[in-house]
Each structure stands twice: as C-alpha cells, then as structure tokens.
C-alpha cells in the first residue's frame, strides 16, 4: 500500500529558530515529491522535487529529495510567526498524477 | 481570480439529506481531482477526471458519493443520505495533463448534524 510518513507530527519553536521537517515515502510509480503549506484552508504549493540531490529554495524555505533513501526534508531558517501552519508532504504518482499525502507536521512558531 | 473555485464554502446539513458541491478548476487545466480531509489528517484522494472522463475512484468513495464533470470544465460532487462520518473538508484540485503541480481550491466544509 502506498504511504507517506511525516515527522515530527507537531513542533513548537521560537522565532528565529531553524526547523527541519521530514518526509519518507513508499509508493509505486513515484514521480515527484511535493510540499504544501496549509493554514486552516486549502494547501498552498511550496515545492516540487523530482531529482535527487538538487536543493530547491524559496526565501527562507528550502527542500531536497533523496530518491535512493526515499525521503525529503523541508528546512525553514529564521522562523517567523507567520510560518505557523501544517506542512504537508505528498508523493505524486506517475500514471494518473494523483497525490498521496502524509498526515502533516503542525509547526507553531512562538514570538 | 483565476484559481480553483469551490462552493459552497460551508454547508451544515441534517443526517440523511443530500448535498452537492461544485468545483470550477483553473481554466486551462484538464485534470480535476476531489480529495477529502478530516482534522489532523492529510487530504485523501477520492476521484479524478481527465476532461469529462472519470478515470479513477478511491475505495473511500462509497455508493452514496457520485462525481461528474459533464463538459470537461466544472465538476460536482454529490453525497446522498449523508452520515455524520461524512463531515470533512472536501477539496477540489486541478492540473495540466502532465499532472505536474496540482493546485487546490479553498475547500468546502461539510458538517452533518
């Protein structure tokens, strides 16, 4: 059965801290790994990773994929209260383009 | 706004009633997906369309659920004889044929009382 596992499930940090969110996957017909941010509404797209070892960056966020070990990490540096959200990891399957989501990591950034 | 649009955004219904949600995808996207999300869980796949053809349905989609996309543009998701366990957020998403980067709508919250 296809599955995506995220850890930790929740995390509380203070502003300015750096955090690393983990995502491992076991799926058939893997195509890409996607990260989304969700703040009490629909998930908003952050990154799509298809190749191993190539870091993607957007401001204070960065992510990398390891297709050999079947995991990805999402890093957030110099966290801000506005980073508080649930971060979802999803594996994009090749045939239909369907996404298999993890349960998410709930990040709380305290002032 | 050219994003994925869903309505209604919130629906409260009595158990046993039927409800219908509508999704308007991004206009040039020919793939449309429905997902369901409950508190503390990631979205779970329900079904997807390529143009007007429904190509896959999850085992989560019981006989009380039906989805249509009659003209390959907007889609509807109907739940018949609602049960309390149907309470969730129903998310619609769309993408290009390539399936790269799936964009989500704001979701439709269903509460069955």
PDB file of C-alpha atoms in Angstrom, chain A residues 27-97:
ATOM      1  CA  UNK A  27       4.846   4.326  -3.227  1.00  0.00           C
ATOM      2  CA  UNK A  28       4.650   2.574  -6.550  1.00  0.00           C
ATOM      3  CA  UNK A  29       5.280   4.539  -9.728  1.00  0.00           C
ATOM      4  CA  UNK A  30       6.794   7.533  -7.920  1.00  0.00           C
ATOM      5  CA  UNK A  31       7.195  10.663  -9.997  1.00  0.00           C
ATOM      6  CA  UNK A  32       7.789  13.626  -7.709  1.00  0.00           C
ATOM      7  CA  UNK A  33       7.585  14.816  -4.127  1.00  0.00           C
ATOM      8  CA  UNK A  34       5.561  17.918  -3.327  1.00  0.00           C
ATOM      9  CA  UNK A  35       5.439  20.139  -0.260  1.00  0.00           C
ATOM     10  CA  UNK A  36       2.418  22.230   0.659  1.00  0.00           C
ATOM     11  CA  UNK A  37       1.670  24.716   3.443  1.00  0.00           C
ATOM     12  CA  UNK A  38      -1.815  24.655   4.942  1.00  0.00           C
ATOM     13  CA  UNK A  39      -3.239  27.368   7.194  1.00  0.00           C
ATOM     14  CA  UNK A  40      -6.828  26.420   8.037  1.00  0.00           C
ATOM     15  CA  UNK A  41      -7.750  26.408   4.368  1.00  0.00           C
ATOM     16  CA  UNK A  42      -6.601  24.749   1.184  1.00  0.00           C
ATOM     17  CA  UNK A  43      -2.985  23.641   0.836  1.00  0.00           C
ATOM     18  CA  UNK A  44      -0.769  26.129  -0.982  1.00  0.00           C
ATOM     19  CA  UNK A  45       2.037  24.814  -3.147  1.00  0.00           C
ATOM     20  CA  UNK A  46       5.637  25.246  -1.972  1.00  0.00           C
ATOM     21  CA  UNK A  47       7.960  22.924  -3.895  1.00  0.00           C
ATOM     22  CA  UNK A  48       8.014  20.051  -6.318  1.00  0.00           C
ATOM     23  CA  UNK A  49      11.094  17.820  -6.276  1.00  0.00           C
ATOM     24  CA  UNK A  50      11.785  15.288  -8.986  1.00  0.00           C
ATOM     25  CA  UNK A  51      15.546  14.779  -8.990  1.00  0.00           C
ATOM     26  CA  UNK A  52      17.741  13.634  -6.120  1.00  0.00           C
ATOM     27  CA  UNK A  53      20.234  15.963  -4.535  1.00  0.00           C
ATOM     28  CA  UNK A  54      19.035  19.187  -6.126  1.00  0.00           C
ATOM     29  CA  UNK A  55      18.035  21.701  -3.488  1.00  0.00           C
ATOM     30  CA  UNK A  56      15.128  23.986  -4.194  1.00  0.00           C
ATOM     31  CA  UNK A  57      14.967  27.303  -2.387  1.00  0.00           C
ATOM     32  CA  UNK A  58      12.379  29.995  -1.891  1.00  0.00           C
ATOM     33  CA  UNK A  59      13.393  32.676   0.553  1.00  0.00           C
ATOM     34  CA  UNK A  60      13.897  31.074   3.953  1.00  0.00           C
ATOM     35  CA  UNK A  61      12.492  27.729   2.814  1.00  0.00           C
ATOM     36  CA  UNK A  62      14.487  25.008   1.105  1.00  0.00           C
ATOM     37  CA  UNK A  63      13.909  21.371   0.306  1.00  0.00           C
ATOM     38  CA  UNK A  64      15.800  18.402  -1.053  1.00  0.00           C
ATOM     39  CA  UNK A  65      14.922  14.894  -2.192  1.00  0.00           C
ATOM     40  CA  UNK A  66      16.815  11.617  -1.759  1.00  0.00           C
ATOM     41  CA  UNK A  67      15.326   9.048  -4.139  1.00  0.00           C
ATOM     42  CA  UNK A  68      17.672   6.309  -3.001  1.00  0.00           C
ATOM     43  CA  UNK A  69      16.637   6.560   0.651  1.00  0.00           C
ATOM     44  CA  UNK A  70      13.079   7.618  -0.257  1.00  0.00           C
ATOM     45  CA  UNK A  71      12.845  10.767   1.814  1.00  0.00           C
ATOM     46  CA  UNK A  72      12.737  14.515   1.619  1.00  0.00           C
ATOM     47  CA  UNK A  73      13.339  17.321   4.083  1.00  0.00           C
ATOM     48  CA  UNK A  74      11.949  20.820   4.276  1.00  0.00           C
ATOM     49  CA  UNK A  75      14.083  23.399   6.055  1.00  0.00           C
ATOM     50  CA  UNK A  76      12.874  26.729   7.345  1.00  0.00           C
ATOM     51  CA  UNK A  77      15.501  29.143   8.620  1.00  0.00           C
ATOM     52  CA  UNK A  78      14.932  32.196  10.842  1.00  0.00           C
ATOM     53  CA  UNK A  79      11.354  31.135  11.506  1.00  0.00           C
ATOM     54  CA  UNK A  80       8.621  33.748  11.900  1.00  0.00           C
ATOM     55  CA  UNK A  81       5.178  33.525  13.500  1.00  0.00           C
ATOM     56  CA  UNK A  82       3.720  33.607  10.001  1.00  0.00           C
ATOM     57  CA  UNK A  83       5.366  30.264   9.313  1.00  0.00           C
ATOM     58  CA  UNK A  84       2.947  28.635  11.769  1.00  0.00           C
ATOM     59  CA  UNK A  85       0.946  26.139   9.725  1.00  0.00           C
ATOM     60  CA  UNK A  86       0.618  22.486   8.852  1.00  0.00           C
ATOM     61  CA  UNK A  87       3.227  21.416   6.311  1.00  0.00           C
ATOM     62  CA  UNK A  88       2.091  18.597   4.063  1.00  0.00           C
ATOM     63  CA  UNK A  89       4.283  16.306   2.056  1.00  0.00           C
ATOM     64  CA  UNK A  90       2.807  14.382  -0.866  1.00  0.00           C
ATOM     65  CA  UNK A  91       4.090  11.832  -3.354  1.00  0.00           C
ATOM     66  CA  UNK A  92       2.957  12.418  -6.921  1.00  0.00           C
ATOM     67  CA  UNK A  93       2.292   9.149  -8.707  1.00  0.00           C
ATOM     68  CA  UNK A  94       3.319   8.790 -12.297  1.00  0.00           C
ATOM     69  CA  UNK A  95       0.321   7.315 -14.049  1.00  0.00           C
ATOM     70  CA  UNK A  96      -2.642   9.460 -13.017  1.00  0.00           C
ATOM     71  CA  UNK A  97      -0.878  12.340 -11.384  1.00  0.00           C
TER      72      UNK A  97
END
